[in-house]
Coordinates of C-alpha atoms in Angstrom, one line a residue:
M15 CA -165.2 -12.7 -30.6
S16 CA -168.3 -12.8 -28.4
N17 CA -171.8 -11.6 -29.2
L18 CA -171.2 -11.0 -32.9
P19 CA -174.5 -10.5 -34.8
F20 CA -174.8 -12.0 -38.2
W21 CA -177.4 -12.7 -41.0
I22 CA -177.6 -15.5 -43.4
V23 CA -179.0 -14.7 -46.9
D24 CA -179.4 -16.6 -50.2
V25 CA -178.1 -14.5 -53.1
F26 CA -179.2 -14.8 -56.8
A27 CA -182.1 -16.9 -55.4
E28 CA -185.7 -16.7 -56.5
T29 CA -186.8 -18.7 -53.4
K30 CA -185.3 -19.8 -50.1
Y31 CA -182.6 -22.4 -50.0
A32 CA -181.5 -21.6 -53.6
G33 CA -178.8 -19.4 -54.9
N34 CA -175.5 -18.8 -53.1
Q35 CA -175.4 -18.8 -49.3
L36 CA -173.8 -15.8 -47.5
A37 CA -173.1 -15.0 -43.9
V38 CA -172.8 -11.3 -43.1
F39 CA -171.4 -10.1 -39.8
T40 CA -172.7 -6.6 -39.1
N41 CA -170.5 -5.4 -36.3
A42 CA -167.0 -6.7 -37.1
G43 CA -164.8 -3.6 -36.5
D44 CA -162.9 -5.2 -33.6
L45 CA -162.1 -8.5 -35.4
S46 CA -158.6 -9.2 -36.6
T47 CA -157.8 -10.6 -40.0
A48 CA -157.0 -14.0 -38.4
E49 CA -160.3 -14.0 -36.5
M50 CA -162.3 -13.1 -39.6
Q51 CA -160.6 -16.0 -41.5
Q52 CA -161.4 -18.4 -38.6
I53 CA -165.1 -17.4 -38.7
A54 CA -165.3 -17.8 -42.5
K55 CA -163.7 -21.3 -42.1
E56 CA -166.2 -22.2 -39.4
I57 CA -169.2 -20.9 -41.5
N58 CA -167.8 -22.8 -44.5
F59 CA -169.9 -21.0 -47.1
S60 CA -168.2 -20.0 -50.3
E61 CA -167.9 -16.5 -48.8
T62 CA -168.5 -14.7 -45.6
T63 CA -168.5 -10.9 -45.3
F64 CA -167.7 -8.5 -42.4
I65 CA -169.1 -5.0 -42.2
R66 CA -166.3 -3.1 -40.4
S67 CA -168.4 -0.1 -39.4
S68 CA -171.9 1.3 -39.6
E69 CA -170.4 4.7 -40.4
L70 CA -169.7 5.9 -43.9
R71 CA -166.2 6.4 -45.1
D72 CA -165.8 8.4 -48.4
G73 CA -169.5 7.7 -49.0
G74 CA -169.3 3.9 -48.6
Y75 CA -169.3 1.1 -46.1
D76 CA -166.0 -0.8 -45.4
V77 CA -166.5 -4.5 -46.0
R78 CA -164.1 -7.4 -46.2
I79 CA -164.8 -10.7 -47.9
F80 CA -163.4 -14.2 -47.0
T81 CA -163.7 -17.7 -48.4
P82 CA -163.0 -20.6 -46.0
A83 CA -159.3 -20.4 -47.2
T84 CA -158.5 -16.8 -48.1
E85 CA -159.5 -13.1 -48.3
L86 CA -160.9 -11.9 -51.7
P87 CA -160.6 -8.3 -53.0
F88 CA -164.0 -8.6 -54.6
A89 CA -166.8 -11.1 -55.1
G90 CA -170.2 -10.7 -56.6
H91 CA -172.8 -12.5 -54.4
P92 CA -171.1 -11.1 -51.2
T93 CA -171.5 -7.6 -52.6
L94 CA -175.2 -7.9 -53.3
G95 CA -175.9 -9.9 -50.1
T96 CA -174.0 -7.4 -47.9
A97 CA -175.8 -4.5 -49.6
F98 CA -179.1 -6.1 -48.7
V99 CA -178.1 -6.6 -45.1
L100 CA -176.7 -3.1 -44.8
Q101 CA -180.0 -1.6 -46.0
Q102 CA -182.1 -3.8 -43.8
S103 CA -180.1 -3.8 -40.5
I104 CA -178.0 -0.6 -40.5
I105 CA -179.7 2.0 -42.8
Q106 CA -183.2 0.7 -42.1
Q107 CA -184.9 2.9 -44.7
P108 CA -185.2 2.7 -48.5
V109 CA -182.2 4.1 -50.4
D110 CA -181.8 3.9 -54.2
Q111 CA -178.0 3.2 -54.0
L112 CA -175.3 2.4 -51.5
I113 CA -171.6 1.9 -51.9
L114 CA -169.3 -0.8 -50.6
N115 CA -165.6 0.0 -50.0
L116 CA -163.8 -3.2 -51.1
Q117 CA -160.2 -3.9 -51.8
V118 CA -160.8 -3.3 -55.5
G119 CA -162.3 0.1 -54.8
Q120 CA -165.8 1.4 -54.4
I121 CA -168.6 -0.8 -55.8
P122 CA -172.0 0.9 -56.1
V123 CA -175.2 -1.2 -55.7
T124 CA -178.6 0.0 -56.7
L125 CA -181.7 -1.3 -55.0
N126 CA -185.4 -1.7 -56.0
Y127 CA -188.0 -2.6 -53.4
R128 CA -191.2 -4.5 -52.7
D129 CA -192.9 -3.7 -49.4
R130 CA -189.8 -1.9 -48.2
V131 CA -187.6 -4.9 -48.7
P132 CA -185.1 -5.0 -51.6
N133 CA -186.3 -7.4 -54.3
M134 CA -183.7 -6.6 -56.9
L135 CA -180.2 -5.5 -56.5
R136 CA -177.6 -4.6 -59.2
M137 CA -173.9 -3.9 -58.8
R138 CA -171.7 -2.0 -61.2
Q139 CA -168.4 -3.9 -61.6
N140 CA -165.1 -2.5 -62.8
S141 CA -164.5 -2.5 -66.5
P142 CA -163.2 -5.9 -67.5
I143 CA -159.5 -6.5 -68.3
F144 CA -158.8 -9.2 -70.8
G145 CA -155.7 -11.4 -70.3
E146 CA -154.1 -14.5 -71.8
N147 CA -155.8 -17.0 -74.1
L148 CA -155.5 -20.7 -73.3
A149 CA -155.6 -23.7 -75.7
A150 CA -158.5 -26.1 -75.6
E151 CA -156.0 -29.0 -75.3
Q152 CA -154.8 -27.5 -72.0
V153 CA -158.3 -27.0 -70.5
A154 CA -160.4 -29.9 -71.7
P155 CA -158.6 -32.7 -69.8
A156 CA -158.9 -30.7 -66.5
L157 CA -162.7 -30.6 -67.0
G158 CA -162.9 -34.3 -68.0
L159 CA -164.1 -33.3 -71.5
A160 CA -163.2 -34.0 -75.1
V161 CA -161.5 -31.1 -76.8
D162 CA -164.3 -30.8 -79.3
A163 CA -166.8 -30.1 -76.5
I164 CA -165.2 -26.6 -76.4
D165 CA -166.5 -24.0 -78.8
S166 CA -163.5 -23.1 -80.9
R167 CA -165.2 -20.0 -82.4
F168 CA -164.5 -18.1 -79.2
P169 CA -161.4 -17.9 -77.0
I170 CA -160.7 -19.5 -73.7
Q171 CA -159.5 -16.4 -71.9
E172 CA -158.6 -14.9 -68.6
V173 CA -160.9 -12.0 -67.7
S174 CA -161.1 -9.8 -64.6
T175 CA -163.4 -7.1 -63.2
G176 CA -161.4 -7.3 -59.9
V177 CA -160.9 -11.0 -59.5
P178 CA -159.7 -13.0 -62.6
F179 CA -161.4 -16.0 -64.1
V180 CA -160.7 -18.3 -67.0
I181 CA -163.8 -18.2 -69.2
V182 CA -164.4 -21.4 -71.1
P183 CA -167.1 -21.6 -73.9
L184 CA -168.7 -25.0 -74.5
K185 CA -171.1 -26.0 -77.3
T186 CA -173.8 -27.8 -75.4
L187 CA -175.6 -28.2 -72.1
T188 CA -174.8 -31.9 -72.2
A189 CA -171.1 -31.1 -72.1
L190 CA -171.6 -28.7 -69.2
Q191 CA -173.5 -31.3 -67.2
Q192 CA -170.9 -34.0 -67.9
I193 CA -167.9 -32.1 -66.5
K194 CA -165.9 -34.2 -64.1
V195 CA -163.1 -32.1 -62.8
D196 CA -159.6 -33.6 -62.5
V197 CA -158.6 -31.6 -59.5
D198 CA -154.8 -32.2 -59.9
R199 CA -155.0 -31.1 -63.6
L200 CA -157.1 -28.1 -62.8
L201 CA -154.8 -26.9 -60.1
A202 CA -151.8 -27.4 -62.4
L203 CA -153.6 -25.5 -65.1
V204 CA -154.2 -22.4 -63.0
E205 CA -151.0 -22.5 -61.0
P206 CA -149.1 -20.2 -63.5
L207 CA -152.1 -18.0 -64.2
Q208 CA -153.4 -14.9 -62.5
A209 CA -156.8 -16.5 -62.7
K210 CA -157.3 -19.4 -60.1
M211 CA -161.0 -20.0 -60.9
V212 CA -162.6 -21.4 -64.0
F213 CA -166.0 -20.3 -65.3
V214 CA -167.6 -22.6 -67.9
F215 CA -170.7 -21.7 -70.0
C216 CA -172.9 -22.8 -72.9
P217 CA -175.7 -21.2 -74.9
E218 CA -178.3 -23.9 -74.0
T219 CA -180.5 -23.8 -70.8
R220 CA -182.9 -25.8 -68.8
N221 CA -185.3 -22.9 -68.5
P222 CA -186.3 -21.5 -71.9
A223 CA -186.6 -18.0 -70.4
N224 CA -182.8 -18.0 -69.8
H225 CA -180.0 -17.5 -72.2
F226 CA -176.9 -19.3 -70.8
S227 CA -176.1 -22.0 -68.4
A228 CA -172.8 -21.9 -66.4
R229 CA -170.7 -23.6 -63.8
M230 CA -167.7 -22.3 -61.8
F231 CA -164.9 -24.2 -60.2
A232 CA -162.4 -22.8 -57.6
Y233 CA -160.6 -25.6 -55.9
A234 CA -157.5 -23.3 -55.6
V235 CA -159.4 -21.0 -53.1
G236 CA -161.3 -23.7 -51.3
I237 CA -164.5 -23.8 -53.4
P238 CA -165.0 -27.0 -55.4
E239 CA -168.1 -25.6 -57.2
D240 CA -169.9 -22.3 -56.6
P241 CA -173.7 -22.1 -57.1
A242 CA -173.8 -18.5 -58.2
T243 CA -170.8 -16.3 -59.0
G244 CA -171.5 -12.6 -59.5
S245 CA -167.8 -11.7 -60.1
A246 CA -167.4 -14.4 -62.7
N247 CA -170.6 -13.5 -64.4
G248 CA -169.5 -9.9 -64.6
C249 CA -166.4 -11.1 -66.4
F250 CA -168.6 -13.2 -68.6
A251 CA -170.8 -10.2 -69.5
G252 CA -167.7 -8.3 -70.6
Y253 CA -166.5 -11.4 -72.5
L254 CA -169.8 -11.6 -74.4
V255 CA -169.5 -7.9 -75.5
Q256 CA -165.8 -8.0 -76.2
H257 CA -166.1 -11.0 -78.5
R258 CA -169.5 -10.1 -79.9
Y259 CA -170.8 -13.5 -78.9
L260 CA -174.4 -12.4 -79.6
G261 CA -173.3 -10.2 -82.5
T262 CA -173.9 -7.0 -80.6
A263 CA -172.0 -4.4 -78.5
A264 CA -174.6 -4.5 -75.8
I265 CA -176.2 -7.5 -73.9
D266 CA -179.0 -8.1 -71.5
V267 CA -179.2 -11.8 -70.6
R268 CA -180.2 -14.3 -67.9
V269 CA -177.7 -16.9 -66.7
E270 CA -178.7 -20.0 -64.8
Q271 CA -176.0 -21.6 -62.5
G272 CA -175.9 -24.1 -59.6
Y273 CA -178.2 -26.8 -60.8
E274 CA -175.6 -29.5 -60.6
I275 CA -175.1 -28.9 -56.9
G276 CA -178.8 -28.5 -56.0
R277 CA -178.7 -24.7 -55.6
P278 CA -180.5 -23.3 -58.7
S279 CA -179.5 -19.6 -59.2
L280 CA -180.4 -16.8 -61.6
L281 CA -178.1 -13.9 -62.5
L282 CA -179.2 -11.0 -64.7
L283 CA -176.3 -9.5 -66.8
Q284 CA -176.2 -6.2 -68.6
A285 CA -173.1 -4.9 -70.4
Q286 CA -172.3 -2.5 -73.2
A287 CA -169.2 -1.1 -74.9
V288 CA -168.4 2.5 -74.0
N289 CA -165.6 4.8 -74.9
D290 CA -163.2 3.7 -72.1
G291 CA -164.1 0.0 -71.9
I292 CA -167.1 -2.1 -71.1
E293 CA -169.8 -1.1 -68.6
V294 CA -171.0 -4.1 -66.6
L295 CA -174.0 -4.6 -64.3
V296 CA -174.8 -7.8 -62.5
G297 CA -178.2 -8.2 -60.7
G298 CA -180.3 -10.6 -58.8
Q299 CA -182.5 -11.2 -55.8
V300 CA -181.6 -11.8 -52.2
V301 CA -183.6 -13.8 -49.7
K302 CA -183.2 -13.6 -46.0
I303 CA -182.8 -16.9 -44.2
A304 CA -181.7 -16.3 -40.6
Q305 CA -180.3 -13.9 -38.0
G306 CA -178.3 -14.8 -35.0
Q307 CA -175.2 -14.2 -32.9
F308 CA -171.8 -15.9 -32.5
V309 CA -171.3 -16.3 -28.7

């Protein structure tokens, strides 16, 4: 595992040291699964990615994604951050789109530039799949909230665009900020579910330019709280359309996340109902922080 080049970037960040941290290893073809897991645990970010080859396969680049505890078939901020690094370190010229080959399939990412550096990236996620509904009485105690903090007009529901999340609607920003997770209850809640991660949102924001505030908890996969979760926000975008939360079959919204853990993040969501499901786009900015080598 010697002389492995890597980048560190902040994803869904408008400035350095915000958003969600990501380490990207750019020449990881010789690493075993166990070695990649060891490195992800050492880095200890919510996710670390490994570009397996600089050569295209079926038009895309093979990439694997790991949390400190496990491999993921898909994740949002690793997709955008890895696309940024691929363009800057391997392709090294402007391209309008590139494709990542992930376990969930091929995920296209579009890129817009400023001074030849991507300043906005958007990924098209798989059409969301809607699963089981949960009762507020099940969920509220795990979040340390009263049952009436949950907005009963909309369901608590499992949703997946590749990785499933429990989507929980709250009424107010105050309730979102007051969440105190009971870890044992949260783990017991998700144990029988396909979804092991919980995404909580409300329609009140700190910044009046934004539309929603959110938090995401994933103790079951080694992430107590995530500062910016692209995969969960893709599920959320589908949820907003599916349940006509805003009264429309198409949405274009800004979501703030990460404030409670000192990593303010901004995610741009677009979604619309189409004949065969819901089309979902999740976008944001990526900021380069560092380059180096594992020795």
